[in-house]
Amino acid sequence: QITLKESGPTLVKPTQTLTLTCTFSGLSFSTSGVGVGWIRQPPGKALEWLAIIYWNDDKHYSPSLKSRLTITKDTSKNQVVLTMINMDPVDTATYYCVNNPWLSGAFDIWGQGTMVTVSS
Amino acid sequence: DIQMTQSPSTLSASVGDRVTITCRASQIINTYLAWYQQKPGKAPNLLIYKTSTLESGVPSRFSGGGSGTEFTLTISSLQPDDFATYYCQQYNTFSPWTFGQGTKVEI
């Protein structure tokens, strides 16, 4: 059974850097085809895909946010870390960690999400 | 970016109704389309992928169809548990994967 859980700050100030960690179980980056990504959802709005990282360290980012995002993995800890620089109030959202196997494209397992508010 | 447009934005229906939600892509995405259900305060749940393949455990009253740029999600007989918001998502290309704006199915 695959589970994912997000952790990180609930409140960040404008211009600060957000660091979110996804800790998962039931899969491993030592296995070919494993991929874990991030999706966010502002309150009352639609979903927005942010980034994905695969077992082979292949990474993809949303073009509109690419300059602000970094995604990394720690195979030994079963973790994926998303860093977003220069946070703005419009980045206030629930951030979800998702399972996305190689060549799948669909997100079959989601974390519970973590709400991040950007405010001074 | 490939834009995904869902219609309607809100759908009012009754238990037992057959409902259909449409998702249109701004360019051809072949059959690389997924549907999700989201209930308030919860993470989305994958219902259908590759346009018409039902995710394991999803009731058979849900079905998906379409190709190219126009796709549909149909619920054959709406149940009380189905009142939620539904999103389509294309994954034809990485740049980027995009979602529709959502369709709220309400009583």
CSV table of C-alpha atoms in Angstrom, one decimal, chain B residues 1-78:
chain,number,residue,atom,x,y,z
B,1,ASP,CA,0.3,25.2,-22.5
B,2,ILE,CA,-2.7,22.9,-23.4
B,3,GLN,CA,-5.8,24.5,-22.0
B,4,MET,CA,-8.6,22.2,-20.6
B,5,THR,CA,-12.1,23.6,-20.5
B,6,GLN,CA,-14.8,21.8,-18.6
B,7,SER,CA,-18.5,22.3,-19.0
B,8,PRO,CA,-20.7,22.9,-17.3
B,9,SER,CA,-19.0,24.6,-14.3
B,10,THR,CA,-21.9,23.6,-12.1
B,11,LEU,CA,-24.4,20.8,-12.6
B,12,SER,CA,-27.6,20.4,-10.6
B,13,ALA,CA,-28.9,16.9,-10.5
B,14,SER,CA,-30.9,14.4,-8.5
B,15,VAL,CA,-30.1,10.9,-7.3
B,16,GLY,CA,-30.6,8.4,-10.1
B,17,ASP,CA,-29.9,11.0,-12.9
B,18,ARG,CA,-27.6,10.2,-15.7
B,19,VAL,CA,-25.0,13.1,-15.9
B,20,THR,CA,-22.3,13.9,-18.4
B,21,ILE,CA,-19.4,16.3,-18.0
B,22,THR,CA,-17.5,17.5,-21.0
B,23,CYS,CA,-13.8,18.4,-21.2
B,24,ARG,CA,-12.3,20.1,-24.2
B,25,ALA,CA,-8.6,20.4,-24.9
B,26,SER,CA,-7.1,23.3,-26.8
B,27,GLN,CA,-5.1,20.8,-28.9
B,28,ILE,CA,-5.1,17.1,-29.7
B,29,ILE,CA,-4.1,15.1,-26.6
B,30,ASN,CA,-4.9,11.6,-28.1
B,31,THR,CA,-6.4,9.6,-25.2
B,32,TYR,CA,-4.1,10.9,-22.5
B,33,LEU,CA,-6.9,12.2,-20.2
B,34,ALA,CA,-7.8,11.4,-16.6
B,35,TRP,CA,-10.7,12.3,-14.4
B,36,TYR,CA,-10.7,12.9,-10.7
B,37,GLN,CA,-13.3,13.3,-8.0
B,38,GLN,CA,-12.7,15.7,-5.1
B,39,LYS,CA,-14.9,16.2,-2.0
B,40,PRO,CA,-14.6,19.2,0.2
B,41,GLY,CA,-11.4,19.2,2.3
B,42,LYS,CA,-10.1,16.1,0.7
B,43,ALA,CA,-7.5,15.2,-1.9
B,44,PRO,CA,-8.7,14.3,-5.3
B,45,ASN,CA,-9.3,10.7,-6.2
B,46,LEU,CA,-8.4,9.2,-9.6
B,47,LEU,CA,-11.5,7.8,-11.3
B,48,ILE,CA,-10.5,7.2,-14.9
B,49,TYR,CA,-7.2,7.3,-16.9
B,50,LYS,CA,-6.3,6.9,-20.5
B,51,THR,CA,-9.8,8.4,-21.3
B,52,SER,CA,-11.8,5.3,-20.5
B,53,THR,CA,-9.9,3.0,-18.1
B,54,LEU,CA,-11.6,2.7,-14.7
B,55,GLU,CA,-9.2,2.9,-11.8
B,56,SER,CA,-9.4,-0.1,-9.5
B,57,GLY,CA,-12.2,0.1,-7.0
B,58,VAL,CA,-14.1,2.8,-8.9
B,59,PRO,CA,-17.8,1.9,-9.4
B,60,SER,CA,-18.9,0.9,-12.8
B,61,ARG,CA,-21.5,3.7,-13.0
B,62,PHE,CA,-18.6,5.9,-13.9
B,63,SER,CA,-17.4,5.8,-17.5
B,64,GLY,CA,-15.2,7.9,-19.8
B,65,GLY,CA,-15.0,8.5,-23.5
B,66,GLY,CA,-13.8,10.7,-26.3
B,67,SER,CA,-10.7,11.3,-28.3
B,68,GLY,CA,-8.6,14.0,-29.8
B,69,THR,CA,-9.8,17.2,-28.1
B,70,GLU,CA,-13.3,16.3,-26.7
B,71,PHE,CA,-13.9,14.0,-23.8
B,72,THR,CA,-16.7,13.1,-21.5
B,73,LEU,CA,-17.2,11.7,-18.0
B,74,THR,CA,-20.6,10.0,-17.5
B,75,ILE,CA,-22.2,8.8,-14.3
B,76,SER,CA,-25.0,6.5,-15.3
B,77,SER,CA,-27.1,6.7,-12.1
B,78,LEU,CA,-26.0,9.5,-9.7
